[in-house]
XYZ file of C-alpha atoms in Angstrom:
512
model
C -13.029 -3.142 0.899
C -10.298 -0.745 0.829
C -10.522 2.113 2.381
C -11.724 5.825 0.774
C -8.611 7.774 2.227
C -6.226 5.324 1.549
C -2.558 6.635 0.362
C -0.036 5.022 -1.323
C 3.317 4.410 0.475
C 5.471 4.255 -2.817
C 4.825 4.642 -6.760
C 5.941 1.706 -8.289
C 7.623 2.310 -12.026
C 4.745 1.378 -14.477
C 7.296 0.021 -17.121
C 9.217 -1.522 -14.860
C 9.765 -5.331 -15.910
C 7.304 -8.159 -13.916
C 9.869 -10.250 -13.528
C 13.933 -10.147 -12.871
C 15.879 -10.395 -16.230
C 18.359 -12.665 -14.506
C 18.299 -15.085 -11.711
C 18.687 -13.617 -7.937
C 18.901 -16.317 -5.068
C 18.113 -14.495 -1.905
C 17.962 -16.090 1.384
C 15.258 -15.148 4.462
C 16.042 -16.071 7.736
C 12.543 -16.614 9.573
C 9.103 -17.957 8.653
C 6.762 -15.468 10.049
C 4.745 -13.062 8.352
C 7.332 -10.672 7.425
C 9.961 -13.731 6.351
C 7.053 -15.013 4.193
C 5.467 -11.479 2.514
C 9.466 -10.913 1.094
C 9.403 -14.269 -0.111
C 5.904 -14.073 -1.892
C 6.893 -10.550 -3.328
C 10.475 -11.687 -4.706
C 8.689 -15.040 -6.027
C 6.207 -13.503 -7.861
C 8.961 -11.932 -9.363
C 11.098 -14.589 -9.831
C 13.633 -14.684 -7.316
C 15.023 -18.459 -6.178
C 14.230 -18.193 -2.421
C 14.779 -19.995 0.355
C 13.095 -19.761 4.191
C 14.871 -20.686 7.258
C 12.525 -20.825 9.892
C 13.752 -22.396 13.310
C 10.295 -23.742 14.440
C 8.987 -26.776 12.736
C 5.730 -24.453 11.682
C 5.213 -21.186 10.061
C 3.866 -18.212 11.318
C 6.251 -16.735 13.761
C 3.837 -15.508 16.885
C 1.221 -15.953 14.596
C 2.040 -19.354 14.021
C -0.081 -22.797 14.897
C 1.063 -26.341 15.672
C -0.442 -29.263 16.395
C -1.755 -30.882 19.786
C -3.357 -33.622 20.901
C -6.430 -33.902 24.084
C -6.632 -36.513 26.616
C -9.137 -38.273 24.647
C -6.462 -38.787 21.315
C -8.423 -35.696 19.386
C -6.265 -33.653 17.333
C -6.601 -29.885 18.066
C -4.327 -26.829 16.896
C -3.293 -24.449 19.252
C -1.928 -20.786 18.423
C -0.659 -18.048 20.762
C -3.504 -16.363 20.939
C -6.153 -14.233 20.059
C -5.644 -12.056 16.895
C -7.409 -9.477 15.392
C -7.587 -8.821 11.491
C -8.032 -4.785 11.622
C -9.653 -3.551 8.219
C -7.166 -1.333 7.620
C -4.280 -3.542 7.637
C -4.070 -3.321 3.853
C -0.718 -4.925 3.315
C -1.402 -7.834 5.294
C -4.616 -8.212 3.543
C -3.011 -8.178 -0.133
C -0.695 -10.622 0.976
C -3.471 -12.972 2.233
C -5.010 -12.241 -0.925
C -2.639 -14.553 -2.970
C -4.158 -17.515 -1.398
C -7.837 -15.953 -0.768
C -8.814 -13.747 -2.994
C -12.197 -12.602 -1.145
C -10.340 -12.962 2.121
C -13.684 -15.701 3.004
C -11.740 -17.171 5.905
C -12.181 -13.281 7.670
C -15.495 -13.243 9.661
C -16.148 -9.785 10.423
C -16.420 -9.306 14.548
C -18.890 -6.184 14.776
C -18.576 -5.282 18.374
C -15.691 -6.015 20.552
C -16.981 -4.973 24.281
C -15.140 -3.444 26.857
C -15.798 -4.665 30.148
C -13.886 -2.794 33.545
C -14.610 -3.117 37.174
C -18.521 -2.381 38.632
C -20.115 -3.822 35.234
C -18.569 -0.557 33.229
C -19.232 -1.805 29.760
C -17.911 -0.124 26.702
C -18.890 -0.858 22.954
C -17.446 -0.001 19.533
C -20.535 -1.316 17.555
C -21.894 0.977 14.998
C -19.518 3.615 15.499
C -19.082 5.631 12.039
C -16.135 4.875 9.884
C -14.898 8.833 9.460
C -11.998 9.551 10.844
C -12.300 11.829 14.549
C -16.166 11.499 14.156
C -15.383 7.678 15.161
C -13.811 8.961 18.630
C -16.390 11.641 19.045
C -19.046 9.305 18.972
C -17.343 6.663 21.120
C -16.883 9.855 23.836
C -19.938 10.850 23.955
C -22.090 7.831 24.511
C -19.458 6.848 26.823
C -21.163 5.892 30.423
C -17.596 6.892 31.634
C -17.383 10.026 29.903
C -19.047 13.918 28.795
C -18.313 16.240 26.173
C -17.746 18.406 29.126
C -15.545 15.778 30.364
C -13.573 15.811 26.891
C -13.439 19.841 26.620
C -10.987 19.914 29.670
C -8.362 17.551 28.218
C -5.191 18.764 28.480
C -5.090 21.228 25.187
C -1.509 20.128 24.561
C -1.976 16.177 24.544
C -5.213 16.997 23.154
C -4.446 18.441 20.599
C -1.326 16.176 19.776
C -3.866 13.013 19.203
C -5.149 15.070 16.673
C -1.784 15.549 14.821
C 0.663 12.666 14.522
C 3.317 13.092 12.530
C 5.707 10.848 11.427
C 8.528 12.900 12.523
C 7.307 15.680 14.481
C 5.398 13.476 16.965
C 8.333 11.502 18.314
C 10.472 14.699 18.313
C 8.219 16.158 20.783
C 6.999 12.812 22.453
C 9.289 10.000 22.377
C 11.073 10.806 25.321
C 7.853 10.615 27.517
C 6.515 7.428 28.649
C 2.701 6.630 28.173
C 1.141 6.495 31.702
C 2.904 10.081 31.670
C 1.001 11.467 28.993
C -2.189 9.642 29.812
C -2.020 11.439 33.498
C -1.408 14.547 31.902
C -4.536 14.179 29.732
C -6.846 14.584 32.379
C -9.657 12.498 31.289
C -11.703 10.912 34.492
C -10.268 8.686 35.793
C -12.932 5.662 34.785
C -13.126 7.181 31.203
C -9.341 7.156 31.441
C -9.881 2.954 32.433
C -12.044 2.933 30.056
C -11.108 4.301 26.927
C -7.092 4.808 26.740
C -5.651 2.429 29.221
C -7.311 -0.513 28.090
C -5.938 0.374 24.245
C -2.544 1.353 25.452
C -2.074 -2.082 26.849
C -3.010 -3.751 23.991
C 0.287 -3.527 22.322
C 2.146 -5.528 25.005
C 4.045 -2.410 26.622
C 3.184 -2.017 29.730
C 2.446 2.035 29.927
C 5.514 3.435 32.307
C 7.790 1.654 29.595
C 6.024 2.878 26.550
C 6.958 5.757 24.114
C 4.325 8.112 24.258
C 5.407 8.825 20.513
C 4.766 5.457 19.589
C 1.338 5.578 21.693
C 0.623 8.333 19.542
C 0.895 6.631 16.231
C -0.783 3.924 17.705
C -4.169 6.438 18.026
C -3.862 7.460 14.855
C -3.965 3.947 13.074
C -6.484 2.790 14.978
C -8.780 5.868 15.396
C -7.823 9.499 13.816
C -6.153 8.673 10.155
C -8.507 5.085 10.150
C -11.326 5.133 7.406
C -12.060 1.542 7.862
C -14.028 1.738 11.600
C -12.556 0.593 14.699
C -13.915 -3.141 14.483
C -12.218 -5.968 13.166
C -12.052 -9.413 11.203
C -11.296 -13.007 12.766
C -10.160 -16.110 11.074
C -12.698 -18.490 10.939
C -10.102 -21.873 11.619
C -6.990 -22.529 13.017
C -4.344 -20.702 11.094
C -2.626 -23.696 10.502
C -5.198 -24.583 7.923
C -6.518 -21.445 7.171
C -3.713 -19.410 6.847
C 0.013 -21.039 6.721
C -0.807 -24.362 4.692
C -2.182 -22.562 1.824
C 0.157 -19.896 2.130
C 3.218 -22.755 1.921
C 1.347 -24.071 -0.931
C 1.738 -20.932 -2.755
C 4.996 -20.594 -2.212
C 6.245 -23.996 -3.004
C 3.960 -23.347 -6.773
C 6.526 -20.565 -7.152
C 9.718 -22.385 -6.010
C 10.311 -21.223 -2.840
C 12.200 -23.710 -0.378
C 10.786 -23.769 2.820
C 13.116 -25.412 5.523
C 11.059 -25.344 8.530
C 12.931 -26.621 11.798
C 16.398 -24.970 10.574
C 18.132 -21.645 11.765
C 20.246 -19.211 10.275
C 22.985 -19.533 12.399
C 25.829 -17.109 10.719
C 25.838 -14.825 7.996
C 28.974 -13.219 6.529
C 29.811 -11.340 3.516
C 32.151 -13.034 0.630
C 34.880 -11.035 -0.902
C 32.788 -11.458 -4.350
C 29.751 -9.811 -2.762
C 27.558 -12.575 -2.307
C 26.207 -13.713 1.455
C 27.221 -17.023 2.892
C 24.487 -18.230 5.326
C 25.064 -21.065 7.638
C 22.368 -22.995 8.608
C 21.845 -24.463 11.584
C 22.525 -28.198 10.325
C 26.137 -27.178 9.177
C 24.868 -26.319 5.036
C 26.042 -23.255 4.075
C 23.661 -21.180 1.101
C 25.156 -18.949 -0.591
C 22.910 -16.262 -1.943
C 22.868 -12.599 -3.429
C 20.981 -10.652 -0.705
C 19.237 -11.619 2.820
C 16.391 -10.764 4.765
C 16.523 -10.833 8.163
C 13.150 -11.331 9.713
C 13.224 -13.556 12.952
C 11.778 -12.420 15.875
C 14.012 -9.315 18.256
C 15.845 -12.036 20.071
C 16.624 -14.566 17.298
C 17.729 -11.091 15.282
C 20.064 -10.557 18.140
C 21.652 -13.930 18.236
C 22.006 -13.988 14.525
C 23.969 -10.720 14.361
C 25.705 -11.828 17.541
C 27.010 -14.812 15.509
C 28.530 -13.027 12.213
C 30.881 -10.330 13.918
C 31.566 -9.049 9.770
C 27.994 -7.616 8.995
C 27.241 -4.017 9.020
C 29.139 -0.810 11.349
C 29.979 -1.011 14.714
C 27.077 1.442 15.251
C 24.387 -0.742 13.636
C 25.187 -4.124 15.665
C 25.370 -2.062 18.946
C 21.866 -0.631 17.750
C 20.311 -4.254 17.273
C 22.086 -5.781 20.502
C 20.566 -2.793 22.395
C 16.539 -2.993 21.608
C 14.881 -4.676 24.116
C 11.679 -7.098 24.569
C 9.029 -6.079 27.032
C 7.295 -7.954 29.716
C 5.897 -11.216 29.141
C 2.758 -12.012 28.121
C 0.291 -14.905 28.890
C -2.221 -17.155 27.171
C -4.563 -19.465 28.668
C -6.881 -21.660 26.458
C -9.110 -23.797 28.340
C -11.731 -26.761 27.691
C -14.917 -26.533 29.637
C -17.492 -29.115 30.044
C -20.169 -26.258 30.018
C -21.158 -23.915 27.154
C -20.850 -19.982 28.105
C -23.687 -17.888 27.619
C -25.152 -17.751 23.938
C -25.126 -13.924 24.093
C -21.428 -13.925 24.844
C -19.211 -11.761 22.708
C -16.504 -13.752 20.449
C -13.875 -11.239 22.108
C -14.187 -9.039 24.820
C -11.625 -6.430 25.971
C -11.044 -5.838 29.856
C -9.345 -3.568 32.148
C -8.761 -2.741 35.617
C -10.064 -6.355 36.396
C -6.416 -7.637 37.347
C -4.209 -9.474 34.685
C -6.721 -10.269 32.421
C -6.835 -8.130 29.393
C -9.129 -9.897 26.964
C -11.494 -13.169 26.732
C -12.150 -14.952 23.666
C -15.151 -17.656 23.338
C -13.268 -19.635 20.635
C -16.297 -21.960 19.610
C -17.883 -18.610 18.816
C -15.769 -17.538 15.807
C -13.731 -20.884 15.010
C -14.895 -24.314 12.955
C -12.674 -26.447 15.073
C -13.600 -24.984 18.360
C -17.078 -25.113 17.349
C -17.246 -28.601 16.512
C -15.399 -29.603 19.705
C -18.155 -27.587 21.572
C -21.100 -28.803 19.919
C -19.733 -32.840 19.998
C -19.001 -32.278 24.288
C -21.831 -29.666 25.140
C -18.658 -27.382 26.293
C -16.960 -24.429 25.202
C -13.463 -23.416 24.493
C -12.286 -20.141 26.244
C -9.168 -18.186 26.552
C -7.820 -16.004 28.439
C -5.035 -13.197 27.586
C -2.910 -11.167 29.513
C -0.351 -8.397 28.254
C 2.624 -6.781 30.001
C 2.532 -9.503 32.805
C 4.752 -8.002 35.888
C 8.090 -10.105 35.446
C 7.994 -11.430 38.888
C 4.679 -13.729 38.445
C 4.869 -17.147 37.891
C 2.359 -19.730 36.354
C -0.214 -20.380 39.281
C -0.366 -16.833 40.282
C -1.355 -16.009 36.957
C -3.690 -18.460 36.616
C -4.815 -17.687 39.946
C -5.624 -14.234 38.858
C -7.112 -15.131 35.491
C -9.367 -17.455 36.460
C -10.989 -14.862 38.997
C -11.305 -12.700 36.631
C -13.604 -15.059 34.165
C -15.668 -16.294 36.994
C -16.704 -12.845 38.268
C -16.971 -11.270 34.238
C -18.647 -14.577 33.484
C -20.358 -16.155 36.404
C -21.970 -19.403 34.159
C -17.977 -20.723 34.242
C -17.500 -20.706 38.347
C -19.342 -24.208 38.061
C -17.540 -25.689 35.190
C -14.633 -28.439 35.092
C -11.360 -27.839 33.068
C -11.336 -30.597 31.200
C -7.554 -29.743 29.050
C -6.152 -26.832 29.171
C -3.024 -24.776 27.523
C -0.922 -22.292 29.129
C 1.631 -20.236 27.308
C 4.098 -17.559 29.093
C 6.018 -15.910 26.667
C 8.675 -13.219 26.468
C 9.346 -12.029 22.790
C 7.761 -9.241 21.613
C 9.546 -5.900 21.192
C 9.778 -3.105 23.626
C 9.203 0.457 22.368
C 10.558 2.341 25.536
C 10.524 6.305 25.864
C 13.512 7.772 23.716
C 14.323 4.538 21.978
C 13.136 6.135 18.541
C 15.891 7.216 16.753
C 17.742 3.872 17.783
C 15.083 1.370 16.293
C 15.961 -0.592 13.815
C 14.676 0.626 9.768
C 14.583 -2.040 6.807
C 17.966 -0.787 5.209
C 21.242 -1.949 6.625
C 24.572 -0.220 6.750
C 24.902 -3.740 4.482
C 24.232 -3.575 0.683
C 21.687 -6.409 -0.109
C 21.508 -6.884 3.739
C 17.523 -5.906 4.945
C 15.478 -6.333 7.721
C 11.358 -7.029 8.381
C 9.759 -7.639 11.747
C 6.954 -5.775 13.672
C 10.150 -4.267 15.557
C 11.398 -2.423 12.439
C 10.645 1.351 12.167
C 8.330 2.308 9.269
C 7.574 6.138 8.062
C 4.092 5.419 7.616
C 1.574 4.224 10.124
C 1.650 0.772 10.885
C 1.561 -1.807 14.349
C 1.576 -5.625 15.152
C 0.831 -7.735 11.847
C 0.853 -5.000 9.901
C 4.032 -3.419 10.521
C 5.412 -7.237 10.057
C 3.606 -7.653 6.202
C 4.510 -3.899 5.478
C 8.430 -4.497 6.368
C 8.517 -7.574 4.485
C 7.347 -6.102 1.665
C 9.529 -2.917 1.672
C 13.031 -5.384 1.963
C 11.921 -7.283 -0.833
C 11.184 -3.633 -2.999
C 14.900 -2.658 -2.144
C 15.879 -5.688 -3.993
C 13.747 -5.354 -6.584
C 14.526 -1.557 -7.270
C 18.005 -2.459 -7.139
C 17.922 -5.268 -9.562
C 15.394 -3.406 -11.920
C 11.973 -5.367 -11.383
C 8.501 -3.833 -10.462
C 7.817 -3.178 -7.025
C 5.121 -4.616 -4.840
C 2.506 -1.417 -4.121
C 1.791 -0.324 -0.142
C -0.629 1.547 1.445
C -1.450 3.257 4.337
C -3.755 5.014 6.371
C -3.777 9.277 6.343
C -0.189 9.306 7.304
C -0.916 12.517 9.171
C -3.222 13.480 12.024
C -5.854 16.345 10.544
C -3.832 19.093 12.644
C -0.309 18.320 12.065
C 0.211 20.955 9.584
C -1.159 23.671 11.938
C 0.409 22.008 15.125
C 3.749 21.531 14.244
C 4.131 24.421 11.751
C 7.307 25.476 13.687
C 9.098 22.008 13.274
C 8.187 22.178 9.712
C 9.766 25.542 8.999
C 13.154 24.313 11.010
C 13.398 21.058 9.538
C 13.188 23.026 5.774
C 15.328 25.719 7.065
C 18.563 22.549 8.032
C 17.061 20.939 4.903
């Protein structure tokens, strides 16, 4: 259900044409979501596209492959957890294509938060109105009073209650998150509690964080969200759930998916066109390019093809930045958890461990696994992981962490496990705003899509990847005179923005 304060993003032309009057051959370099909404949108309207994605599976860091246990059974793995937030709207329309009623989404209607001393935190039955949601969350907070919340710091205060998409980074980008968190003023366990554990959650760790981009983070998930502050889960591995059907649909429309091949060059031709070389030697040749592999494969590519864009644009893209690694930890046990265990828990000041999932809970192959062995299937997440910590002193760490939040595991034998240490997602340090990369290139035909790219409206993770993908393939479509795919967003301003940031208003008009 969409949302009742919904907005549209853009206004696609009504008479504009379905489909392209001539054939357009564009060429996407990477298979993730944002690679694969352009292609759907530029399908659908008949554009001959191709994917290059590097791994030998879709899905980018959403992405599944296959795996086998000790005993030969066939199992996919992913890497990790992911939630399906109700008011990720272009992600959802995209998923639509191959799911109409979204049935593989099982709604999740609490996701507890669990900190040090048995502090417990829940988000169940919150309402779904915008600021009321917080209110309530505050004030049957065991961490937290009204009295509590009336001594915020009036400035930050009052700044969570007015994102905008301009003014807020103006005033707040150069300030890092723990910064503005301390100056809030909030006790120090609601503080645990309530902000530190969401701040962490999008893999910054907070003294490297934009408090700008913190900021917009609140208001998607909290003050300009209609849709409540749980969330959906797939119900299967998104291998079968997700990226088979989604190839499926693709290949109907006659896209060519080349999974296990790069984009290793791309340079302009004097008649316009793009010449992509692919990582086995073929060169495509094509009439506009997305380029939506994750930050570091982005970097690389430009790297290699010294001829695209300005001098300031390629200095831009080699200078962004991933943040601290983050781990995953998926293991078998020969014992079931407790039957009154949350799918997905939240966590904080417990050491590394920033959520648990009870797979076996919420997915069919999990499930079956569990109920075949008598086990369960757990795993364990950890964001912003200090650079310096290696593999068993993470695991170390993490598996503390589950025995003491779940004491029915101390017992249990690992009988497979998974671990996963990666370092790709995109940093979003203080100041780095007006250097991020947008969707349009200094490079005609030349666009971008990632969860990296700037948007103007409010968007994060797999939403920001869906909603980027989507806007590069609308700047080929407006410029080759086809209908545009429609967007939407949440309120993209906070309730006091107007009043707030009157001032910035009046000088922006007054250089306009």
């Amino acid at each position: 259900m969409l949302g009742i304060s919904r907005k549209p993003v853009n206004h696609p032309d009504p008479a504009a044409p379905r489909t392209l009057a001539q054939g357009r051959d564009v060429v996407i370099a990477g298979g993730g979501i944002a690679g694969l909404a352009a292609a759907t949108v530029l399908a659908e309207r008949g554009v001959r596209v191709t994917v290059l994605e590097p791994d030998a599976t879709l899905g980018g860091r959403a992405g599944a492959w296959t795996e086998t246990l000790k005993d030969g059974t066939k199992f996919e793995m992913e890497r990790g957890f992911h939630a399906f937030f109700r008011q990720y709207y272009n992600l959802r329309a995209w998923l639509r294509r191959i799911d109409p009623t979204l049935s593989f989404l099982r709604p999740v209607e609490d996701y507890p938060l669990l900190g040090p001393d048995g502090l417990r935190e829940s988000f169940a039955g919150l309402p779904k109105i915008p600021i009321v949601n917080l209110v309530s969350l505050i004030r049957r907070s065991s961490t937290m009073t009204l009295r509590d919340a009336l001594k915020v710091d009036d400035t930050c205060g009052r700044a969570i209650m007015a994102y905008d998409p301009k003014a807020t980074y103006a005033q707040f980008d150069g300030l890092d998150a723990r910064s503005f968190l301390d100056r809030l003023g909030f006790p120090p366990r609601a503080r645990q509690m309530l902000f530190d554990v969401f701040a962490h959650s999008f893999f910054n760790p907070e003294e490297e964080f934009s408090a700008g981009e913190l900021l917009m983070m609140f208001h998607f998930y909290f003050i300009g969200n209609p849709e409540g502050i749980v969330f959906d889960v797939v119900d299967g591995p998104f291998s079968t759930k997700l990226w088979q059907p989604m190839a499926r649909y693709l290949e109907a429309r006659g896209v060519t998916i080349r999974t296990g091949e790069a984009a290793a060059q791309v340079e302009r031709a004097p008649d316009g066109r793009f010449h992509v070389t692919c990582s086995s030697g073929q060169v495509l040749t094509a009439d506009a390019c997305v380029l939506a592999p994750h930050l570091p494969g982005l970097q690389r590519l430009v790297a290699a093809s010294p001829g695209l864009g300005t001098e300031e644009w390629r200095a831009a893209i080699a200078g962004q930045t991933v943040t601290a690694p983050f781990a995953v930890w998926r293991l078998w046990l020969d014992r079931p958890c407790r039957p009154d265990r949350a799918p997905f828990v939240g966590t904080t000041g417990l050491g590394l461990v920033d959520n648990i999932s009870v797979y076996d809970l919420f997915e069919d192959e999990s499930r079956d696994w569990a109920a075949r062995t008598g086990g369960s299937i757990v795993e364990l997440h950890a964001y912003a992981v200090p650079r310096d910590l290696e593999e068993p002193a993470i695991k170390v760490d993490l598996l503390r962490a589950l025995h003491e939040l779940y004491p029915e595991t101390r017992d249990a034998t690992i009988l497979e496990e998974r671990f996963l240490l990666r370092q790709d997602c995109p940093a979003f340090p203080p100041g780095s705003y007006g250097g991020r990369p947008r969707v349009e290139t200094p490079e005609p035909g030349l666009l971008l899509a990632g969860d990296f790219v700037h948007t103007d409206f409010p968007t994060a993770l797999m939403e920001r990847a869906a909603s980027t993908g989507m806007l590069a393939a609308n700047d080929l479509l407006r410029r080759w005179g086809a209908a545009e795919e429609p967007l939407w967003s949440v309120l993209p301003r906070g309730p006091l923005a107007r009043v707030i940031h009157r001032k910035f208003y009046r000088e922006a008009a007054r250089v306009t």
